[in-house]
């Protein structure tokens, strides 16, 4: 079953079970997916691949993490709890992310493979890393690791 189809099936299930918070998050994801589908259309209809669906989910997760950070700084613990609950629901649809150590191993391999020696080569390494780790690791973590390895 495609990831998008699973989200839609879970949306229906949440409606039946009257799970209000889960329903709100899944409706939001459905809207994001529909928006992405429309932007991908050329002629007629377009359907998203699992990879594209994961990109949409990662963007939604990133937005929730940023909101959690901002609400924490503002002392709004009620909103932090709400955003964390939403993030947990979104993460249930995302594949398992790589740990920092696993990203570091890939970074070392890429740096050796590309012959990168200093920070001037960061763009080249980041491009190759993000292409390989798309949907498996967050860009901010990859960037941090590559900076540390090239320093």
CSV table of C-alpha atoms in Angstrom, one decimal:
chain,number,residue,atom,x,y,z
A,1,UNK,CA,0.0,0.0,0.0
A,2,UNK,CA,1.4,3.4,-1.0
A,3,UNK,CA,2.1,5.8,1.9
A,4,UNK,CA,-0.4,8.3,0.7
A,5,UNK,CA,-3.1,5.6,0.6
A,6,UNK,CA,-2.2,4.5,4.1
A,7,UNK,CA,-2.6,8.1,5.3
A,8,UNK,CA,-6.0,8.4,3.6
A,9,UNK,CA,-7.1,5.1,5.1
A,10,UNK,CA,-6.0,6.2,8.6
A,11,UNK,CA,-7.9,9.4,8.1
A,12,UNK,CA,-11.1,7.5,7.5
A,13,UNK,CA,-10.4,5.3,10.5
A,14,UNK,CA,-9.8,8.4,12.7
A,15,UNK,CA,-13.1,9.8,11.6
A,16,UNK,CA,-14.9,6.6,12.5
A,17,UNK,CA,-13.2,6.4,15.9
A,18,UNK,CA,-13.7,10.1,16.6
A,19,UNK,CA,-10.0,10.7,17.3
A,20,UNK,CA,-10.0,14.5,17.0
A,21,UNK,CA,-6.3,15.2,17.4
A,22,UNK,CA,-5.2,12.5,14.9
A,23,UNK,CA,-8.0,13.6,12.5
A,24,UNK,CA,-6.8,17.2,12.6
A,25,UNK,CA,-3.2,16.2,11.9
A,26,UNK,CA,-4.2,13.8,9.1
A,27,UNK,CA,-6.4,16.4,7.5
A,28,UNK,CA,-3.5,18.8,7.5
A,29,UNK,CA,-1.3,16.2,5.9
A,30,UNK,CA,-3.9,15.5,3.3
A,31,UNK,CA,-4.1,19.2,2.4
A,32,UNK,CA,-0.3,19.4,2.2
A,33,UNK,CA,-0.2,16.3,-0.1
A,34,UNK,CA,-3.0,17.7,-2.3
A,35,UNK,CA,-1.2,21.0,-2.6
A,36,UNK,CA,2.0,19.1,-3.6
A,37,UNK,CA,0.1,17.0,-6.1
A,38,UNK,CA,-1.4,20.1,-7.7
A,39,UNK,CA,2.0,21.7,-8.0
A,40,UNK,CA,3.4,18.6,-9.7
A,41,UNK,CA,0.7,18.4,-12.3
A,42,UNK,CA,1.7,19.1,-15.9
A,43,UNK,CA,-1.3,17.8,-18.0
A,44,UNK,CA,-4.2,16.4,-16.2
A,45,UNK,CA,-3.6,14.4,-13.0
A,46,UNK,CA,-0.5,13.6,-11.1
A,47,UNK,CA,0.0,11.2,-8.2
A,48,UNK,CA,2.8,11.5,-5.7
A,49,UNK,CA,5.4,8.8,-5.3
A,50,UNK,CA,6.2,7.5,-1.8
A,51,UNK,CA,9.4,9.6,-2.0
A,52,UNK,CA,7.5,12.8,-2.7
A,53,UNK,CA,5.0,11.9,0.0
A,54,UNK,CA,8.0,11.5,2.4
A,55,UNK,CA,9.3,14.9,1.4
A,56,UNK,CA,5.9,16.5,2.3
A,57,UNK,CA,5.9,14.6,5.6
A,58,UNK,CA,9.4,15.7,6.5
A,59,UNK,CA,8.6,19.3,5.8
A,60,UNK,CA,5.5,19.0,8.1
A,61,UNK,CA,7.7,17.4,10.8
A,62,UNK,CA,10.3,20.1,10.4
A,63,UNK,CA,7.6,22.8,10.9
A,64,UNK,CA,6.4,21.1,14.0
A,65,UNK,CA,9.9,20.9,15.4
A,66,UNK,CA,10.5,24.6,14.8
A,67,UNK,CA,7.1,25.4,16.4
A,68,UNK,CA,8.1,23.3,19.5
A,69,UNK,CA,11.3,25.3,19.8
A,70,UNK,CA,9.6,28.7,19.5
A,71,UNK,CA,6.8,27.8,21.9
A,72,UNK,CA,9.3,26.5,24.4
A,73,UNK,CA,11.2,29.8,24.3
A,74,UNK,CA,7.9,31.6,24.7
A,75,UNK,CA,6.9,29.5,27.7
A,76,UNK,CA,3.8,28.1,26.1
A,77,UNK,CA,4.0,24.5,27.4
A,78,UNK,CA,0.4,23.9,26.4
A,79,UNK,CA,1.2,24.5,22.7
A,80,UNK,CA,4.5,22.5,23.0
A,81,UNK,CA,2.6,19.5,24.2
A,82,UNK,CA,0.1,19.8,21.3
A,83,UNK,CA,2.9,20.2,18.7
A,84,UNK,CA,4.8,17.2,20.1
A,85,UNK,CA,1.7,15.1,19.8
A,86,UNK,CA,1.3,16.1,16.2
A,87,UNK,CA,4.9,15.4,15.5
A,88,UNK,CA,4.6,11.9,17.0
A,89,UNK,CA,1.7,11.2,14.6
A,90,UNK,CA,3.7,12.5,11.6
A,91,UNK,CA,6.8,10.5,12.6
A,92,UNK,CA,4.7,7.3,12.6
A,93,UNK,CA,4.5,7.6,8.8
A,94,UNK,CA,8.2,8.5,8.2
A,95,UNK,CA,10.8,5.8,7.7
A,96,UNK,CA,13.4,5.3,10.5
A,97,UNK,CA,15.9,8.2,10.4
A,98,UNK,CA,19.6,7.6,10.5
A,99,UNK,CA,21.5,8.3,13.7
A,100,UNK,CA,24.2,10.9,13.9
A,101,UNK,CA,26.9,8.2,13.9
A,102,UNK,CA,25.4,6.6,10.8
A,103,UNK,CA,25.3,10.0,9.0
A,104,UNK,CA,29.0,10.5,10.1
A,105,UNK,CA,30.0,7.2,8.5
A,106,UNK,CA,28.4,8.2,5.2
A,107,UNK,CA,29.9,11.6,5.4
A,108,UNK,CA,33.4,10.2,5.9
A,109,UNK,CA,32.9,7.9,2.9
A,110,UNK,CA,31.7,10.7,0.7
A,111,UNK,CA,34.5,13.0,1.7
A,112,UNK,CA,37.0,10.3,0.9
A,113,UNK,CA,35.3,9.4,-2.3
A,114,UNK,CA,35.1,13.1,-3.5
A,115,UNK,CA,38.6,14.0,-2.2
A,116,UNK,CA,37.2,16.9,-0.2
A,117,UNK,CA,39.7,18.5,2.1
A,118,UNK,CA,38.3,21.7,3.6
A,119,UNK,CA,35.2,23.9,4.0
A,120,UNK,CA,35.5,25.1,0.4
A,121,UNK,CA,34.4,21.6,-0.7
A,122,UNK,CA,31.3,21.6,1.6
A,123,UNK,CA,28.8,22.3,-1.2
A,124,UNK,CA,30.1,19.4,-3.3
A,125,UNK,CA,29.9,17.0,-0.3
A,126,UNK,CA,26.5,18.3,0.8
A,127,UNK,CA,25.0,17.9,-2.6
A,128,UNK,CA,26.1,14.3,-2.8
A,129,UNK,CA,25.1,13.5,0.8
A,130,UNK,CA,21.6,15.0,0.5
A,131,UNK,CA,21.0,13.1,-2.7
A,132,UNK,CA,22.0,9.8,-1.0
A,133,UNK,CA,20.3,10.5,2.3
A,134,UNK,CA,17.1,12.1,1.0
A,135,UNK,CA,14.3,11.0,3.4
A,136,UNK,CA,16.7,9.2,5.7
A,137,UNK,CA,18.2,12.1,7.6
A,138,UNK,CA,17.5,15.8,8.2
A,139,UNK,CA,19.4,18.4,6.3
A,140,UNK,CA,20.4,20.2,9.5
A,141,UNK,CA,22.0,17.1,10.9
A,142,UNK,CA,23.8,16.3,7.6
A,143,UNK,CA,25.1,19.9,7.5
A,144,UNK,CA,26.4,19.8,11.1
A,145,UNK,CA,28.2,16.5,10.5
A,146,UNK,CA,29.8,17.6,7.2
A,147,UNK,CA,31.0,20.8,8.8
A,148,UNK,CA,32.6,18.9,11.7
A,149,UNK,CA,34.2,16.4,9.4
A,150,UNK,CA,35.7,19.0,7.1
A,151,UNK,CA,37.0,21.2,9.9
